[in-house]
């Protein structure tokens, strides 16, 4: 593969380090460092809740339940409503990559700030399993990404609350979940993505992500930089309140993003010639909503993506189930993601991705994709089997598809609103986790999404460091496919 040598070189810098351990196995403590700080941080293992607090970094960072007693040497941080997870149905997370980036930066900035030396940073959340789970995900993501700690070691930090308070993440339906993700699964997905160069703390543009996350601004997300965009399907005739866009709305944007191929997985709702006449290759690979693809479709999809020299933009109706499933297969084949890592990364980038039987399908295809990837064959090679979604109960898939469609409508309305007040008043969003603002006292409700003044997609954060600029200009820092 063209990208293999570059990826192997890049992966080495993110190989999991051996954290220095101290003490017996039952009270093991790990000494860790944060880049930019000379301080030795001690990672607590097998910690316990005391007076509503759980230490994460000894004397420096802890998780607390709102209402716990405050000490004079503590700086309290609360969840910001701007990063609240907005569900489709019964799903509640994981929180997206913008939230991960934001809180990791917040923790890091406080811990390396000389004026905060000796103070304890307290991340406070309400005593509710959903809030606690999301807080653990944020804190654990920080330990994994910034302290280079293995996910199994991070899990030990939260062992006291693992079975009591943590909720599993699940797919975006109202049916009983049959395939759960743990916070550890999501950390593993983040670590794999960073190892593959999909996420870089210095290069990630949070403002840009939130802008295009808004359904009014395209509802699109990069899953793999310079390779995959997942987006909601365009329509020729915009339905009332659908927040859908016409194909022409994407032409200029896709040109600036170096999109080469557009793959449509749902029934045609627009004329493909709008894209083809603008110079894009347009490919139709339709299969039923919330079902799984046949080998014929998977083979063609993999071939198209492997042959494309630039970005492939993929959509179905919502850009979630079918879109996420096929991109996940590519991640498993070419980057050796496990099924759970792929689903986790997709949902962190594009919440709601991969639904129902598609989760089990990816689990079943995991070893097959790994074998094909290691063999470096094109597409599925000759190992094709006529397996179609007719093996699954289509009536259930249709029921799930309607749930997702309805959920998408309500979620789009919530995400495109200017405040969470509109969001929380929607009866379909009553399971939305209410989060405190970052202010220590009651602040006015913050805006959920950015205003509709389009920034340049290629514009990077003004706070980018000199190292970040150097990396941006170094083409070897970006994955090649």
Short mmCIF file of C-alpha atoms in Angstrom, two decimals, residues 87-376:
data_model
loop_
_atom_site.label_atom_id
_atom_site.label_comp_id
_atom_site.label_asym_id
_atom_site.label_seq_id
_atom_site.Cartn_x
_atom_site.Cartn_y
_atom_site.Cartn_z
CA UNK A 87 -29.35 11.97 20.97
CA UNK A 88 -31.27 10.54 18.05
CA UNK A 89 -33.21 8.01 20.13
CA UNK A 90 -32.06 6.16 23.27
CA UNK A 91 -28.36 6.81 22.62
CA UNK A 92 -26.43 9.18 24.89
CA UNK A 93 -22.85 9.17 23.66
CA UNK A 94 -19.91 9.01 23.35
CA UNK A 95 -19.30 12.74 23.25
CA UNK A 96 -17.76 13.93 20.00
CA UNK A 97 -14.16 14.72 19.11
CA UNK A 98 -14.70 18.46 19.65
CA UNK A 99 -15.63 17.74 23.28
CA UNK A 100 -12.66 15.40 23.69
CA UNK A 101 -10.32 18.03 22.27
CA UNK A 102 -11.82 20.83 24.36
CA UNK A 103 -11.62 19.08 27.72
CA UNK A 104 -8.20 17.56 27.06
CA UNK A 105 -6.91 21.05 26.27
CA UNK A 106 -8.60 22.44 29.37
CA UNK A 107 -7.08 19.81 31.69
CA UNK A 108 -3.67 20.17 30.08
CA UNK A 109 -3.63 23.97 30.22
CA UNK A 110 -4.53 24.01 33.91
CA UNK A 111 -2.01 21.32 34.85
CA UNK A 112 0.96 22.90 33.06
CA UNK A 113 0.07 26.47 34.10
CA UNK A 114 2.63 27.64 36.66
CA UNK A 115 0.03 29.76 38.45
CA UNK A 116 -1.95 26.56 39.11
CA UNK A 117 1.02 24.66 40.57
CA UNK A 118 0.02 22.84 43.73
CA UNK A 119 -3.70 23.28 43.07
CA UNK A 120 -6.08 20.42 42.46
CA UNK A 121 -8.24 20.51 39.33
CA UNK A 122 -11.71 19.13 40.08
CA UNK A 123 -13.96 17.99 37.24
CA UNK A 124 -17.47 18.10 38.74
CA UNK A 125 -20.60 16.47 37.32
CA UNK A 126 -24.11 15.71 38.62
CA UNK A 127 -24.67 12.39 40.39
CA UNK A 128 -26.22 10.77 37.33
CA UNK A 129 -24.78 7.69 35.53
CA UNK A 130 -24.84 9.33 32.10
CA UNK A 131 -22.96 12.41 33.31
CA UNK A 132 -20.47 10.34 35.28
CA UNK A 133 -19.86 8.09 32.27
CA UNK A 134 -19.17 11.06 30.00
CA UNK A 135 -16.88 12.64 32.61
CA UNK A 136 -14.91 9.39 32.92
CA UNK A 137 -14.66 9.26 29.13
CA UNK A 138 -13.26 12.81 29.04
CA UNK A 139 -10.76 12.25 31.88
CA UNK A 140 -9.69 8.89 30.47
CA UNK A 141 -9.24 10.39 27.00
CA UNK A 142 -6.91 12.97 28.54
CA UNK A 143 -4.85 10.26 30.25
CA UNK A 144 -4.64 8.22 27.03
CA UNK A 145 -3.91 11.04 24.60
CA UNK A 146 -1.80 13.43 26.68
CA UNK A 147 -0.16 11.17 29.25
CA UNK A 148 0.27 8.29 26.78
CA UNK A 149 -1.33 5.81 29.15
CA UNK A 150 -2.75 2.46 28.05
CA UNK A 151 -6.51 2.11 28.20
CA UNK A 152 -6.35 -0.89 30.56
CA UNK A 153 -4.29 1.14 33.04
CA UNK A 154 -6.72 4.06 32.73
CA UNK A 155 -9.57 1.67 33.43
CA UNK A 156 -7.92 0.75 36.73
CA UNK A 157 -8.16 4.39 37.83
CA UNK A 158 -11.94 4.20 37.58
CA UNK A 159 -12.36 0.61 38.78
CA UNK A 160 -14.29 1.77 41.86
CA UNK A 161 -17.08 3.27 39.77
CA UNK A 162 -16.94 0.98 36.74
CA UNK A 163 -19.79 -1.36 37.67
CA UNK A 164 -21.75 1.06 39.83
CA UNK A 165 -22.07 4.22 37.77
CA UNK A 166 -20.86 3.73 34.18
CA UNK A 167 -23.46 3.29 31.46
CA UNK A 168 -22.55 1.50 28.22
CA UNK A 169 -22.76 3.49 25.00
CA UNK A 170 -25.25 2.16 22.45
CA UNK A 171 -26.66 2.66 18.96
CA UNK A 172 -29.22 5.27 17.90
CA UNK A 173 -32.52 3.37 18.15
CA UNK A 174 -35.34 2.91 20.67
CA UNK A 175 -34.91 -0.89 20.65
CA UNK A 176 -33.07 -2.75 23.37
CA UNK A 177 -29.34 -2.54 22.75
CA UNK A 178 -27.70 -5.75 21.56
CA UNK A 179 -24.18 -4.38 21.10
CA UNK A 180 -22.72 -2.03 23.70
CA UNK A 181 -19.51 -0.01 23.75
CA UNK A 182 -17.60 0.71 26.96
CA UNK A 183 -15.56 3.82 27.71
CA UNK A 184 -12.48 1.61 27.25
CA UNK A 185 -13.65 0.69 23.74
CA UNK A 186 -13.87 4.40 22.95
CA UNK A 187 -10.39 5.09 24.39
CA UNK A 188 -9.03 2.25 22.26
CA UNK A 189 -10.66 3.82 19.21
CA UNK A 190 -9.10 7.19 20.01
CA UNK A 191 -5.66 5.66 20.54
CA UNK A 192 -5.86 3.71 17.28
CA UNK A 193 -6.98 6.83 15.41
CA UNK A 194 -4.13 8.88 16.85
CA UNK A 195 -1.65 6.14 16.07
CA UNK A 196 -2.86 6.17 12.47
CA UNK A 197 -2.60 9.97 12.26
CA UNK A 198 -6.35 10.64 12.15
CA UNK A 199 -6.26 12.93 15.18
CA UNK A 200 -3.50 15.37 16.06
CA UNK A 201 -3.93 17.69 19.03
CA UNK A 202 -1.89 20.45 17.38
CA UNK A 203 -3.76 20.35 14.08
CA UNK A 204 -7.36 19.69 15.06
CA UNK A 205 -9.64 22.68 14.43
CA UNK A 206 -12.48 22.57 16.93
CA UNK A 207 -14.29 25.60 15.49
CA UNK A 208 -14.21 24.06 12.04
CA UNK A 209 -15.57 20.75 13.29
CA UNK A 210 -18.48 22.39 15.12
CA UNK A 211 -19.33 24.55 12.12
CA UNK A 212 -19.72 21.63 9.71
CA UNK A 213 -21.35 19.49 12.39
CA UNK A 214 -24.31 21.89 12.23
CA UNK A 215 -27.01 20.50 9.89
CA UNK A 216 -27.44 23.99 8.43
CA UNK A 217 -23.81 23.95 7.33
CA UNK A 218 -23.63 20.55 5.68
CA UNK A 219 -23.74 17.99 8.51
CA UNK A 220 -20.44 16.52 7.39
CA UNK A 221 -17.40 15.14 9.18
CA UNK A 222 -13.92 13.99 8.23
CA UNK A 223 -13.45 10.42 9.47
CA UNK A 224 -9.97 10.09 8.00
CA UNK A 225 -8.08 13.30 7.07
CA UNK A 226 -7.47 13.54 3.34
CA UNK A 227 -9.43 10.33 2.71
CA UNK A 228 -13.02 10.03 4.02
CA UNK A 229 -15.87 12.48 4.53
CA UNK A 230 -19.20 11.18 5.85
CA UNK A 231 -22.19 13.44 5.22
CA UNK A 232 -25.96 13.55 5.11
CA UNK A 233 -27.43 12.78 1.70
CA UNK A 234 -28.30 15.75 -0.54
CA UNK A 235 -31.79 16.08 -2.03
CA UNK A 236 -33.04 17.90 -5.10
CA UNK A 237 -36.27 19.02 -3.45
CA UNK A 238 -35.73 20.11 0.14
CA UNK A 239 -38.47 18.77 2.38
CA UNK A 240 -39.92 20.94 5.12
CA UNK A 241 -37.66 21.04 8.18
CA UNK A 242 -35.34 18.37 6.76
CA UNK A 243 -32.23 20.60 6.86
CA UNK A 244 -31.13 18.82 3.69
CA UNK A 245 -29.02 20.53 1.04
CA UNK A 246 -29.03 20.39 -2.73
CA UNK A 247 -26.04 18.78 -4.49
CA UNK A 248 -25.02 22.18 -5.86
CA UNK A 249 -24.48 23.40 -2.28
CA UNK A 250 -21.56 20.97 -1.92
CA UNK A 251 -19.78 21.51 -5.24
CA UNK A 252 -17.57 24.44 -4.27
CA UNK A 253 -16.90 23.04 -0.79
CA UNK A 254 -15.95 19.59 -2.08
CA UNK A 255 -13.64 21.18 -4.61
CA UNK A 256 -11.78 22.98 -1.82
CA UNK A 257 -11.57 19.74 0.19
CA UNK A 258 -10.02 17.85 -2.74
CA UNK A 259 -12.94 15.44 -3.01
CA UNK A 260 -12.46 13.10 -5.95
CA UNK A 261 -15.23 10.52 -5.58
CA UNK A 262 -18.77 10.72 -4.19
CA UNK A 263 -20.41 7.44 -3.16
CA UNK A 264 -24.20 7.29 -2.79
CA UNK A 265 -25.61 4.35 -0.81
CA UNK A 266 -29.33 5.26 -0.71
CA UNK A 267 -32.01 5.55 -3.37
CA UNK A 268 -31.48 8.51 -5.67
CA UNK A 269 -32.89 11.77 -4.32
CA UNK A 270 -30.90 14.01 -6.65
CA UNK A 271 -29.45 13.98 -10.15
CA UNK A 272 -25.93 12.56 -10.07
CA UNK A 273 -24.97 14.74 -13.05
CA UNK A 274 -24.77 17.77 -10.74
CA UNK A 275 -21.63 16.23 -9.27
CA UNK A 276 -20.31 14.48 -12.39
CA UNK A 277 -20.59 17.62 -14.53
CA UNK A 278 -18.61 19.47 -11.85
CA UNK A 279 -15.74 17.01 -12.28
CA UNK A 280 -16.43 14.52 -9.49
CA UNK A 281 -16.70 10.79 -9.97
CA UNK A 282 -20.11 9.63 -8.76
CA UNK A 283 -20.72 6.01 -7.73
CA UNK A 284 -24.07 4.40 -6.82
CA UNK A 285 -23.97 1.42 -4.42
CA UNK A 286 -27.50 1.32 -3.07
CA UNK A 287 -28.68 -1.12 -0.39
CA UNK A 288 -31.60 -0.95 2.06
CA UNK A 289 -31.51 1.40 5.04
CA UNK A 290 -30.21 -0.07 8.33
CA UNK A 291 -29.22 -3.36 6.64
CA UNK A 292 -25.79 -4.73 5.77
CA UNK A 293 -24.08 -4.68 2.36
CA UNK A 294 -23.51 -7.69 0.12
CA UNK A 295 -19.98 -8.77 -0.76
CA UNK A 296 -20.53 -7.30 -4.22
CA UNK A 297 -21.14 -3.85 -2.75
CA UNK A 298 -18.28 -4.14 -0.25
CA UNK A 299 -15.88 -5.22 -3.00
CA UNK A 300 -16.85 -2.32 -5.26
CA UNK A 301 -16.66 0.18 -2.39
CA UNK A 302 -13.21 -0.95 -1.32
CA UNK A 303 -11.96 -0.86 -4.92
CA UNK A 304 -13.28 2.66 -5.49
CA UNK A 305 -11.69 3.92 -2.28
CA UNK A 306 -8.39 2.15 -2.91
CA UNK A 307 -8.17 3.59 -6.41
CA UNK A 308 -9.06 7.14 -5.36
CA UNK A 309 -6.00 9.35 -4.96
CA UNK A 310 -7.88 12.02 -3.03
CA UNK A 311 -10.89 12.34 -0.74
CA UNK A 312 -13.93 10.06 -0.96
CA UNK A 313 -17.21 11.61 0.28
CA UNK A 314 -19.74 8.96 1.33
CA UNK A 315 -23.43 9.39 2.12
CA UNK A 316 -26.67 7.47 2.52
CA UNK A 317 -29.93 9.05 3.72
CA UNK A 318 -28.65 10.22 7.11
CA UNK A 319 -24.98 9.46 6.49
CA UNK A 320 -24.88 7.24 9.58
CA UNK A 321 -25.68 3.53 9.21
CA UNK A 322 -24.73 2.41 5.71
CA UNK A 323 -22.09 5.13 5.43
CA UNK A 324 -20.47 4.25 8.74
CA UNK A 325 -20.57 0.52 8.04
CA UNK A 326 -18.63 0.70 4.78
CA UNK A 327 -16.09 3.19 6.09
CA UNK A 328 -15.58 0.93 9.13
CA UNK A 329 -14.77 -2.00 6.82
CA UNK A 330 -12.08 0.12 5.16
CA UNK A 331 -10.65 1.08 8.57
CA UNK A 332 -10.52 -2.57 9.61
CA UNK A 333 -8.88 -3.67 6.36
CA UNK A 334 -6.34 -0.89 5.89
CA UNK A 335 -5.62 0.25 9.45
CA UNK A 336 -6.42 -2.95 11.38
CA UNK A 337 -9.06 -1.34 13.57
CA UNK A 338 -11.12 -3.82 15.55
CA UNK A 339 -14.86 -3.58 14.98
CA UNK A 340 -15.36 -1.83 18.33
CA UNK A 341 -12.48 0.57 17.68
CA UNK A 342 -13.91 1.45 14.26
CA UNK A 343 -17.45 1.98 15.57
CA UNK A 344 -16.11 4.03 18.49
CA UNK A 345 -14.01 6.28 16.27
CA UNK A 346 -16.87 6.75 13.81
CA UNK A 347 -19.26 7.76 16.60
CA UNK A 348 -16.72 10.12 18.14
CA UNK A 349 -16.35 11.79 14.73
CA UNK A 350 -19.96 11.45 13.58
CA UNK A 351 -22.39 10.61 16.41
CA UNK A 352 -24.99 7.96 15.65
CA UNK A 353 -22.90 6.04 13.11
CA UNK A 354 -23.47 2.28 12.62
CA UNK A 355 -26.87 0.99 13.70
CA UNK A 356 -28.51 -2.28 14.74
CA UNK A 357 -27.38 -5.40 12.86
CA UNK A 358 -24.59 -3.42 11.21
CA UNK A 359 -22.67 -3.57 14.51
CA UNK A 360 -22.79 -7.38 14.59
CA UNK A 361 -21.93 -7.53 10.88
CA UNK A 362 -18.74 -5.53 11.48
CA UNK A 363 -17.81 -7.79 14.39
CA UNK A 364 -18.23 -10.83 12.12
CA UNK A 365 -16.15 -9.23 9.34
CA UNK A 366 -13.27 -8.12 11.60
CA UNK A 367 -10.86 -11.05 11.11
CA UNK A 368 -11.68 -11.27 7.41
CA UNK A 369 -10.82 -7.61 6.87
CA UNK A 370 -7.59 -8.00 8.84
CA UNK A 371 -6.55 -10.98 6.68
CA UNK A 372 -7.31 -9.10 3.47
CA UNK A 373 -5.44 -6.04 4.70
CA UNK A 374 -2.33 -7.98 5.67
CA UNK A 375 -2.40 -9.76 2.32
CA UNK A 376 -2.66 -6.36 0.58
#
